[in-house]
XYZ file of C-alpha atoms in Angstrom:
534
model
C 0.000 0.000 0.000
C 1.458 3.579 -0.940
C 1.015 6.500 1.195
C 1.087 9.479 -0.939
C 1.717 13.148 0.505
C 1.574 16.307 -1.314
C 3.654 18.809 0.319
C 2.661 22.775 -0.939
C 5.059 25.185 -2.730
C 7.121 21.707 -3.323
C 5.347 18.381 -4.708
C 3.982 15.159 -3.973
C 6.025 12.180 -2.152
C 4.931 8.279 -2.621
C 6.146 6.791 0.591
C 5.164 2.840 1.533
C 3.994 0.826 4.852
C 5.798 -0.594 7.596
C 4.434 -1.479 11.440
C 5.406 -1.563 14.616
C 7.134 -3.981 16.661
C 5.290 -4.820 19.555
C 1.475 -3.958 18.331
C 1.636 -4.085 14.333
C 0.616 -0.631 14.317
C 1.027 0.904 10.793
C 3.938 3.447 9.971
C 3.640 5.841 7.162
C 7.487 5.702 5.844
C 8.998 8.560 3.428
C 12.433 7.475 3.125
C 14.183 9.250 1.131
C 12.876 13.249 0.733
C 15.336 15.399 -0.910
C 15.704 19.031 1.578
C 18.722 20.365 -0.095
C 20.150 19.981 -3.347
C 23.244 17.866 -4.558
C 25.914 19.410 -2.507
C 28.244 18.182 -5.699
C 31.055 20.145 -8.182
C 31.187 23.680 -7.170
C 28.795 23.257 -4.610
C 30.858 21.166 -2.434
C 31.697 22.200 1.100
C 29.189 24.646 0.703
C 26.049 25.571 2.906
C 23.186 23.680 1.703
C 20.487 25.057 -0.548
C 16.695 24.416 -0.429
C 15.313 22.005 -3.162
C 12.944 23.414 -5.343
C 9.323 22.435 -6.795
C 8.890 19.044 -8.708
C 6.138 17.933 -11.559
C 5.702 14.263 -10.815
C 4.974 12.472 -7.448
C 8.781 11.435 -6.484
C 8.649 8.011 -5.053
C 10.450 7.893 -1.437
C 9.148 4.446 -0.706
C 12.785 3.247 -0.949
C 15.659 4.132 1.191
C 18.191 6.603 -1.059
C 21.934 7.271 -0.860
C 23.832 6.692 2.085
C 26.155 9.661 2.594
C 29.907 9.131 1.821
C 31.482 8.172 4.758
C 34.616 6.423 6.296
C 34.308 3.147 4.479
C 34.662 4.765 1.310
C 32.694 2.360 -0.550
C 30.453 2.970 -3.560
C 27.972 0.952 -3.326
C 24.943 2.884 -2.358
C 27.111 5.862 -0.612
C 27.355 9.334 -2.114
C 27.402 12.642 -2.015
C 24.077 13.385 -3.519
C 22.545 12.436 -0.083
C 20.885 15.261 1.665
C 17.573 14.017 2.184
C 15.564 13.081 5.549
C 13.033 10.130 6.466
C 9.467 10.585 8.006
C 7.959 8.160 9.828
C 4.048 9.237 11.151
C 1.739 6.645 12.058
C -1.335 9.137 11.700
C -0.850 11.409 8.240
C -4.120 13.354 9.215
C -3.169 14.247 13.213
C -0.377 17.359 14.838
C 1.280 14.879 16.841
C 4.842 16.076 18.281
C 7.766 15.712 16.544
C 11.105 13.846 17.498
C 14.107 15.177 15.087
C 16.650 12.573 15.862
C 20.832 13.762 14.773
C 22.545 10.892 14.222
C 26.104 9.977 15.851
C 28.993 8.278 14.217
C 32.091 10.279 15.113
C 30.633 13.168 12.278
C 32.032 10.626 9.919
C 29.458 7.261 9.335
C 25.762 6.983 10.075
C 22.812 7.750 8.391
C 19.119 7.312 7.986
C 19.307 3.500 7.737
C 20.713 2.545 11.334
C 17.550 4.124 13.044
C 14.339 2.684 11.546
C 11.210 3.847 13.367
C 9.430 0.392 14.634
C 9.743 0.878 18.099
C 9.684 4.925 18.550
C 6.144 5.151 16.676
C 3.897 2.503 19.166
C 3.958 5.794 20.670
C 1.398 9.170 19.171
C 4.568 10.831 17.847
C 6.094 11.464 14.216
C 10.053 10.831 13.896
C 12.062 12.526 11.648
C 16.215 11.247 10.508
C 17.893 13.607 8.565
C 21.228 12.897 6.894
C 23.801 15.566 7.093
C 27.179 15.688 4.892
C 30.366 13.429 6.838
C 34.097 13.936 7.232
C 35.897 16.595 4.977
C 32.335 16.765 2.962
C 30.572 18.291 5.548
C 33.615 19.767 8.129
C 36.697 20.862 6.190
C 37.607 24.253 7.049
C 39.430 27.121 4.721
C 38.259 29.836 6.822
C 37.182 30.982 3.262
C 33.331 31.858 2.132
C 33.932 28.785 -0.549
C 35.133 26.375 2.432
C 33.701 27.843 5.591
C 33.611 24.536 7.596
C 30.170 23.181 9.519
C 28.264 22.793 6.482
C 27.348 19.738 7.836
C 25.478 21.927 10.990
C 24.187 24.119 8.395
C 22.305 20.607 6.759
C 21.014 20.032 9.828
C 19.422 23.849 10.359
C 18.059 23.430 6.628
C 16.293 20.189 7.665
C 14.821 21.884 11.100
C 13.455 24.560 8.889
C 12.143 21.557 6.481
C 10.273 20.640 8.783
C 8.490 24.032 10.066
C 7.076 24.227 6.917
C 6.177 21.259 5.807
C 5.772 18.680 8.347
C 2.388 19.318 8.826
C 1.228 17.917 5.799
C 2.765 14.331 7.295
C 1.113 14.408 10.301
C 3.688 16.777 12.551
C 2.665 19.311 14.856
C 6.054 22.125 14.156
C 5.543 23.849 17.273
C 6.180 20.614 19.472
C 9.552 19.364 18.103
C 12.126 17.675 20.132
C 15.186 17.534 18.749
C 17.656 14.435 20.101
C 20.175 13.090 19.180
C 24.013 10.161 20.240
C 27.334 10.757 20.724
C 28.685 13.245 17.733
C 24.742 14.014 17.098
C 24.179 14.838 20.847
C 27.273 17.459 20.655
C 25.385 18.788 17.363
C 22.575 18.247 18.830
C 23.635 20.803 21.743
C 25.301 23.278 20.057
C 22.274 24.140 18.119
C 21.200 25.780 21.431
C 24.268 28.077 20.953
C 23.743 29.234 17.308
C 22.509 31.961 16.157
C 21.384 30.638 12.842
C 18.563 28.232 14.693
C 16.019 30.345 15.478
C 13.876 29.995 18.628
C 10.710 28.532 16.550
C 12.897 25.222 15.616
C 12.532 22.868 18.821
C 11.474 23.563 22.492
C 12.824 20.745 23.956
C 16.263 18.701 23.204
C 17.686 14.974 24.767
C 20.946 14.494 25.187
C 22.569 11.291 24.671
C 25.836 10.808 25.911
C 27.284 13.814 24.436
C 27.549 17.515 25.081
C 28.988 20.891 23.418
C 32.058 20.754 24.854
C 32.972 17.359 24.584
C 37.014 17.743 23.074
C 36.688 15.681 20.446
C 33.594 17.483 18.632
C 35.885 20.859 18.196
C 38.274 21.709 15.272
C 40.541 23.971 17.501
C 42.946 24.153 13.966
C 40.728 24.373 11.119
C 42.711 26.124 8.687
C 46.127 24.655 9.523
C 44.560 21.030 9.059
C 42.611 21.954 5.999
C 45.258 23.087 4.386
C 47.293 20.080 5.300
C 44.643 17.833 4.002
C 44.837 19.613 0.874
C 48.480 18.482 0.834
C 47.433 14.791 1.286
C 45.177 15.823 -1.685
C 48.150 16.879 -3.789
C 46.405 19.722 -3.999
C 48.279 22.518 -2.024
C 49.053 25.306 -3.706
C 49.912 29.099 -2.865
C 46.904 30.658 -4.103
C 44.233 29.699 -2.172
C 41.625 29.976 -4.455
C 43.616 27.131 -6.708
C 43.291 24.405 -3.819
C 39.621 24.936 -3.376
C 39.199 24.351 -6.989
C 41.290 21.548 -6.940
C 39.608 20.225 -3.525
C 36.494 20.014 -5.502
C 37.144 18.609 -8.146
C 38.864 15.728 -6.501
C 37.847 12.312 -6.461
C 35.738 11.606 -3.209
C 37.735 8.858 -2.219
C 41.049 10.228 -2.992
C 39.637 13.096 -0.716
C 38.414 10.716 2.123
C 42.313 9.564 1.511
C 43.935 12.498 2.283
C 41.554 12.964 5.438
C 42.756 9.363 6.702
C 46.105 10.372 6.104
C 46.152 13.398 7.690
C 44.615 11.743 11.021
C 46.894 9.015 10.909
C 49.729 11.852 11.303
C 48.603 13.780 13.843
C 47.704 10.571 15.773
C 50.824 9.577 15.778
C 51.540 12.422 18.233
C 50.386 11.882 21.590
C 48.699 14.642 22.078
C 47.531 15.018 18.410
C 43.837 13.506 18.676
C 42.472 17.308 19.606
C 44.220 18.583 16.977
C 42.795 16.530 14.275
C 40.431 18.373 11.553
C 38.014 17.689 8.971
C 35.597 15.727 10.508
C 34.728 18.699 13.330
C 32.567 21.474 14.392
C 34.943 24.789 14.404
C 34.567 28.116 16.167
C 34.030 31.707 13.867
C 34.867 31.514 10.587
C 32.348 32.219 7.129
C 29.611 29.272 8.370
C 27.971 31.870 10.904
C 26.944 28.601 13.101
C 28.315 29.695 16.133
C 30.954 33.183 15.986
C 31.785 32.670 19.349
C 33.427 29.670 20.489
C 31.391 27.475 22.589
C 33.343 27.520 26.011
C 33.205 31.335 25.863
C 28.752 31.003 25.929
C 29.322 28.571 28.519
C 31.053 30.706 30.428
C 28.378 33.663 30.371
C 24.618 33.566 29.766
C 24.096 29.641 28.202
C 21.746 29.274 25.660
C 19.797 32.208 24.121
C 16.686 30.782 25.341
C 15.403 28.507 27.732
C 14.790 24.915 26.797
C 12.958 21.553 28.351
C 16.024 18.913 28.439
C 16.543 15.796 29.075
C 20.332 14.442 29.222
C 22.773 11.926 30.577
C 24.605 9.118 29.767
C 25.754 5.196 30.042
C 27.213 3.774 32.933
C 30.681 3.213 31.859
C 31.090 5.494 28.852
C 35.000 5.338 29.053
C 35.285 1.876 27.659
C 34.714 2.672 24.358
C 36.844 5.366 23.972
C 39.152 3.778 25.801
C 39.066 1.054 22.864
C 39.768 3.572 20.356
C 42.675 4.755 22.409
C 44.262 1.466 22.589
C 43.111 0.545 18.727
C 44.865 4.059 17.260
C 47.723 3.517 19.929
C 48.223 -0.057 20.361
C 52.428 0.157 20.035
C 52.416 2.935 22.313
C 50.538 1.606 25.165
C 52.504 -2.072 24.707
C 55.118 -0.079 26.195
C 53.572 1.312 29.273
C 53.602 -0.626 32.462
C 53.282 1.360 34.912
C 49.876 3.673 36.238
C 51.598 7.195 36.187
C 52.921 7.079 32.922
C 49.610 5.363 31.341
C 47.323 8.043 33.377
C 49.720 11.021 32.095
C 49.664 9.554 28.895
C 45.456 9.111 28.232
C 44.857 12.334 30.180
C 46.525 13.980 27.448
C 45.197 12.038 24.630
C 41.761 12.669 26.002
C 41.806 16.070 26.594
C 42.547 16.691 30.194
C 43.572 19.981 29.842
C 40.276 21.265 27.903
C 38.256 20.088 31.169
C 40.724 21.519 33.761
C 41.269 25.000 32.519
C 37.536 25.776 31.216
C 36.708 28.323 33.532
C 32.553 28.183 32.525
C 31.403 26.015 35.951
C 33.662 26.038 39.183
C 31.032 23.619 40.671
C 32.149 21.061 37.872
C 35.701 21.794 37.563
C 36.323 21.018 41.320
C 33.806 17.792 41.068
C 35.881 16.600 38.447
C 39.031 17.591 40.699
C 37.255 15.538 43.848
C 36.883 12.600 41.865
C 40.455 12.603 40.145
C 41.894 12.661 43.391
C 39.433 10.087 44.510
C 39.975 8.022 41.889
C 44.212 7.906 41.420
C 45.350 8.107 45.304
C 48.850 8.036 45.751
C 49.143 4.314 46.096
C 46.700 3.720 43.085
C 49.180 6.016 41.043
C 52.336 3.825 42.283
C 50.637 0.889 41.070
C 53.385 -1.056 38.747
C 50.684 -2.323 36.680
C 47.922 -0.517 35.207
C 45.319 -3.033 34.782
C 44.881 -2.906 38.580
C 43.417 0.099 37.867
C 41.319 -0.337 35.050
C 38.278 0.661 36.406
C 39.726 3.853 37.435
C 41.100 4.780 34.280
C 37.504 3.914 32.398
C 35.867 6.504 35.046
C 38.669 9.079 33.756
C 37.877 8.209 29.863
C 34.541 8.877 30.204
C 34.265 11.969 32.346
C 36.641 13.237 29.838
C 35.108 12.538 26.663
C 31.202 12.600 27.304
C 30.314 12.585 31.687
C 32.124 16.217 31.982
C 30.441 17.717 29.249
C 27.120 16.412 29.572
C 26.670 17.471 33.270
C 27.837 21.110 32.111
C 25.351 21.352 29.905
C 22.579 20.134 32.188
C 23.450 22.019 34.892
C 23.585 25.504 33.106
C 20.111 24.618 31.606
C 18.747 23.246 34.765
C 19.699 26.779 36.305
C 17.871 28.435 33.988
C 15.054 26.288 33.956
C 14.819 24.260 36.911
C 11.131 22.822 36.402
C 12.131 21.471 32.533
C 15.587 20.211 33.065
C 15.727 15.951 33.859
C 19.173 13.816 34.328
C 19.597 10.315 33.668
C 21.911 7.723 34.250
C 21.329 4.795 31.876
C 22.330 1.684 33.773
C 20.795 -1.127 32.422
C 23.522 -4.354 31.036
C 20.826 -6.469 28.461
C 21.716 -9.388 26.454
C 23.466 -7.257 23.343
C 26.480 -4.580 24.027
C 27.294 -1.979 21.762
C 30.656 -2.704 22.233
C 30.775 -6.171 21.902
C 28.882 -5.360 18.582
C 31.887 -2.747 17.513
C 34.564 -5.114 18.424
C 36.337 -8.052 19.581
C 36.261 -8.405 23.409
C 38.521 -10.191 23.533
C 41.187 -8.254 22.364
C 41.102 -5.527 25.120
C 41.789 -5.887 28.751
C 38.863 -4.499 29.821
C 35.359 -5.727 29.574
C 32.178 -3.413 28.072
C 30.316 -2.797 30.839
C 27.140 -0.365 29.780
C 28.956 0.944 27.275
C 28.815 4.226 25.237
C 25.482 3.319 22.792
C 23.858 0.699 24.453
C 20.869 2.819 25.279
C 20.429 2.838 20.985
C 20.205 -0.804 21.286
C 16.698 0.084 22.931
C 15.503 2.962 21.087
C 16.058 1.598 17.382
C 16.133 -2.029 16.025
C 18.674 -1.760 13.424
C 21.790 -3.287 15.140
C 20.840 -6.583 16.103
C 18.337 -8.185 13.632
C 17.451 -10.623 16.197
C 14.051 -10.068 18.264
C 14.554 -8.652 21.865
C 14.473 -11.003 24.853
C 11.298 -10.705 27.123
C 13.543 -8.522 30.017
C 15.040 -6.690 27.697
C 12.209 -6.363 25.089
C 10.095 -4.455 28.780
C 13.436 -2.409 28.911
C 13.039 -0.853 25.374
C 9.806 -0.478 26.167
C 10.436 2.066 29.412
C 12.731 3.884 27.411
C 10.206 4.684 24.456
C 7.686 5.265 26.950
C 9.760 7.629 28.960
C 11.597 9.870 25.821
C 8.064 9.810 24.003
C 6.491 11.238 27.414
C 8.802 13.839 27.220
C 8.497 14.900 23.541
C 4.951 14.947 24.295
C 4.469 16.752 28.032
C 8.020 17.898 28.623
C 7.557 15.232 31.386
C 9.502 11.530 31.106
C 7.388 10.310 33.243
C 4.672 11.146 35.982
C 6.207 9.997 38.933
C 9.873 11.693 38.161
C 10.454 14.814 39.568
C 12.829 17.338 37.759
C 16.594 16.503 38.493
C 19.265 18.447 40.528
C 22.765 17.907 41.905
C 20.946 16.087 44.161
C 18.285 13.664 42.712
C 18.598 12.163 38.781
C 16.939 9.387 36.848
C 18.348 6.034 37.501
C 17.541 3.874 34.167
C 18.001 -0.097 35.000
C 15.151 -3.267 34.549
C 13.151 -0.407 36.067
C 13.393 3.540 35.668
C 13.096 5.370 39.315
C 13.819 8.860 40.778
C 17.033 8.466 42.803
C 18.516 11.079 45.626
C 22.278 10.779 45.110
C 24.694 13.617 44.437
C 25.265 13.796 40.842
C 28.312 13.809 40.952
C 29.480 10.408 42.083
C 28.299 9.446 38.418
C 31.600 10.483 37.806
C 33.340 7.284 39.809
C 30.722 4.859 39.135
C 33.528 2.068 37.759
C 36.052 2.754 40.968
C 32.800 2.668 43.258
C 31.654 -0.771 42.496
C 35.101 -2.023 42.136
C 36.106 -0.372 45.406
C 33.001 -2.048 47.468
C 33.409 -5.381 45.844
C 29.900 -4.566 43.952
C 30.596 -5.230 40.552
């Protein structure tokens, strides 16, 4: 059966039927609507443009391209792949809408790894836009041809999308929630900062494990390493206006070539992860997304205008960065023995020294210090081996990379609005693991745990074909029930009262209100380990 739509001012779209998982409820699926034009030839690394009006009924019953990414594969990847999916399960209601930003390191993902089956047993209409990956989308000349966050700027175009035109699919505009993973969460955030969003796009926003200052979303070098991927292009030149012709006429996957080999060479340095480029959100510049860096807002007033949030994070976060660490620095690390040196050593390559001298929150800066010091003693850091501290040094990987910055951004929106602002800690270990999925296990020293991404393993059933056991089947469940509740009241759930540094959302078999300082989410791994409770 076709569902047909005809959108004013554009054309009509032939989408097809799927259903639910748990009630065969019907979905209304559009999967492939074009919101921006080709971003090809002279248009690439440029901000996106608006598509214009079509004759015939386009058929979007079909997923479309897949946005070139990492892999570098042809097959069904391109660059012609700025469209979005909508998935209503009522074409003739204003139910609220949930704009979900996709994570993937702002360099994989897409529309196809978060189908709508579980989302939509609930009276709301999801949206997945694609936005342009790696150099496509981030490379930065500081020039008006190569300004850098284009890929942002896809994401803005496909917010406005839908104010105009998601009420002919069943979308309410002035109720959207905007959430979003990992790299999409610090997107996700930092559209809060930008003046380009304006305040009719979203009221409320989720935070998943990811926040505006995480390190490794910034570009602090965006020229430097855009020109220096040019020279892996072979296309450096004096005049500048010579490489950007030559950067797009390149072959994408000679380009995505010259972005792998300029991250190979700056990871080689072991500080040189936070000054990688290309495949990051940058500060200034000719994009207009945000002309003041990030830190700088956090520092004064926040967000322009006050939003209902829900954020947190996994349990133990740290593991799967850690796994990259040890994956992109495997000969290094063989050589380290001993705690102080491997501490010094990850601190570094993590991005200590963003989190310790960010002057926004003293109330975070000296949690963070209380749980350092809590966490590497004086006999933990003479410890000849350090995989007797493992558990330790997963707390410090993820406060780092994703606990640090989450909390900062809660906390400054929960100031300035205290009745709209919910924490969670996402707690639950199911069957499946995210990074059991990613990896080998056995290749690491350290197990999972609840892992960076497990909570997608409950919100979308695209990673593990296989149906949900009963437990964790009631899990999922919760979950959709309590970030559908909030897209839909501002509320996750009736009896859960807004959070503070002194009460948050615990999420395990069962979801609960608990009172416990915030802030000892921080040492959740040395906790357990420490009281023999893991």
């Amino acid at each position: 059966e076709d569902s047909v739509v005809e959108i004013p001012n554009l054309g009509k779209v032939r989408g097809s039927i799927t259903c639910t998982t748990w009630t065969n409820r019907t979905i209304h699926q559009f999967l492939d609507i074009k919101y921006a034009k080709s971003p090809i030839n002279d248009l690439r690394f440029k901000p996106p443009i608006g598509v214009g009006k079509w004759d015939d009924t386009i058929d979007v019953s079909k997923p479309g391209n897949k946005c070139s990414d990492l892999s570098m594969t042809s097959d069904g990847f391109s660059e012609d792949c700025l469209s979005l999916a909508v998935y209503s399960n009522n074409l003739e209601k204003f139910n609220p809408v949930m704009f979900y930003i996709h994570g993937g390191g702002f360099f994989s993902g897409g529309i196809y790894r978060h189908p709508p089956n579980y989302l939509l047993e609930k009276d709301i209409l999801l949206v997945v836009p694609q936005y342009r990956l790696g150099p496509l989308g981030f490379l930065s000349l500081n020039t008006s041809e190569v300004p850098g966050n284009v890929a942002a700027l896809d994401v803005i175009l496909a917010l406005k999308w839908v104010q105009d035109n998601i009420k002919y699919f069943g979308g309410d505009p002035t109720k959207v929630t905007v959430f979003g993973e990992s790299a999409g969460a610090v997107l996700a955030a930092t559209l809060m900062y930008s003046p380009l969003v304006l305040e009719s796009y979203f009221d409320k926003i989720i935070l998943q494990s990811g926040g505006s200052s995480s390190p490794w979303g910034w570009d602090i070098l965006p020229y430097e390493n855009g020109l220096q991927i040019a020279q892996f292009s072979k296309c450096a030149n004096e005049d500048i206006d010579k490489i950007v012709q030559c950067l797009q006429n390149l072959d994408v996957k000679l380009l995505w070539k010259a972005f792998f080999g300029h991250t190979k060479m700056v990871l080689s340095k072991p500080e040189g992860i936070h000054y990688a480029g290309g495949n990051r959100l940058t500060f200034g510049g000719y994009s207009g997304f945000l002309p003041d860096d990030v830190y700088s807002k956090l520092r004064s007033t926040g967000p322009t205008r006050k939003y209902k949030m829900m954020a947190g994070f996994t349990k133990h976060e740290g593991t799967y960065f850690l796994k990259h660490i040890f994956d992109s620095m495997k000969d290094k690390i063989k050589g380290i023995k001993n705690t102080q040196t491997m501490v010094s050593v990850l601190g570094l390559v993590l991005g200590n020294q963003f989190i310790v001298t960010l002057e926004d929150s003293n109330e975070v800066i000296d949690a963070y210090a209380k749980a350092y010091a809590k966490m590497f003693t004086k006999e933990a850091m003479n410890t000849s081996d350090y995989r007797l501290v493992l558990d330790e040094i997963i707390d410090l990987s993820g406060d780092i990379s994703v606990k640090i910055p989450v909390l900062r951004d809660f906390l400054i929106n929960q100031q300035n609005n205290p009745e709209n602002s919910y924490f969670y800690s996402y707690e639950y270990e199911g069957e499946n693991s995210y990074f059991n999925l990613r990896t080998k296990p056995e290749l690491y020293p350290f197990k999972g745990g609840v892992s960076h991404g497990d909570d997608l393993l409950y919100l979308f059933p695209y990673l593990y074909k296989n149906p949900l056991n009963s437990l964790d089947s009631q899990v999922s469940k919760n979950i959709i029930d309590m970030w559908t509740n909030f897209a839909i009241t501002g509320n996750p759930g009736i009896s859960l009262p807004p959070s503070t540094k002194s009460n948050y959302i615990e999420i395990k078999d069962q979801i609960r209100n608990v009172n416990k300082d915030i802030f000892n989410l921080l040492t959740t791994a040395t906790d357990e380990k420490r009281s023999g409770c893991q």
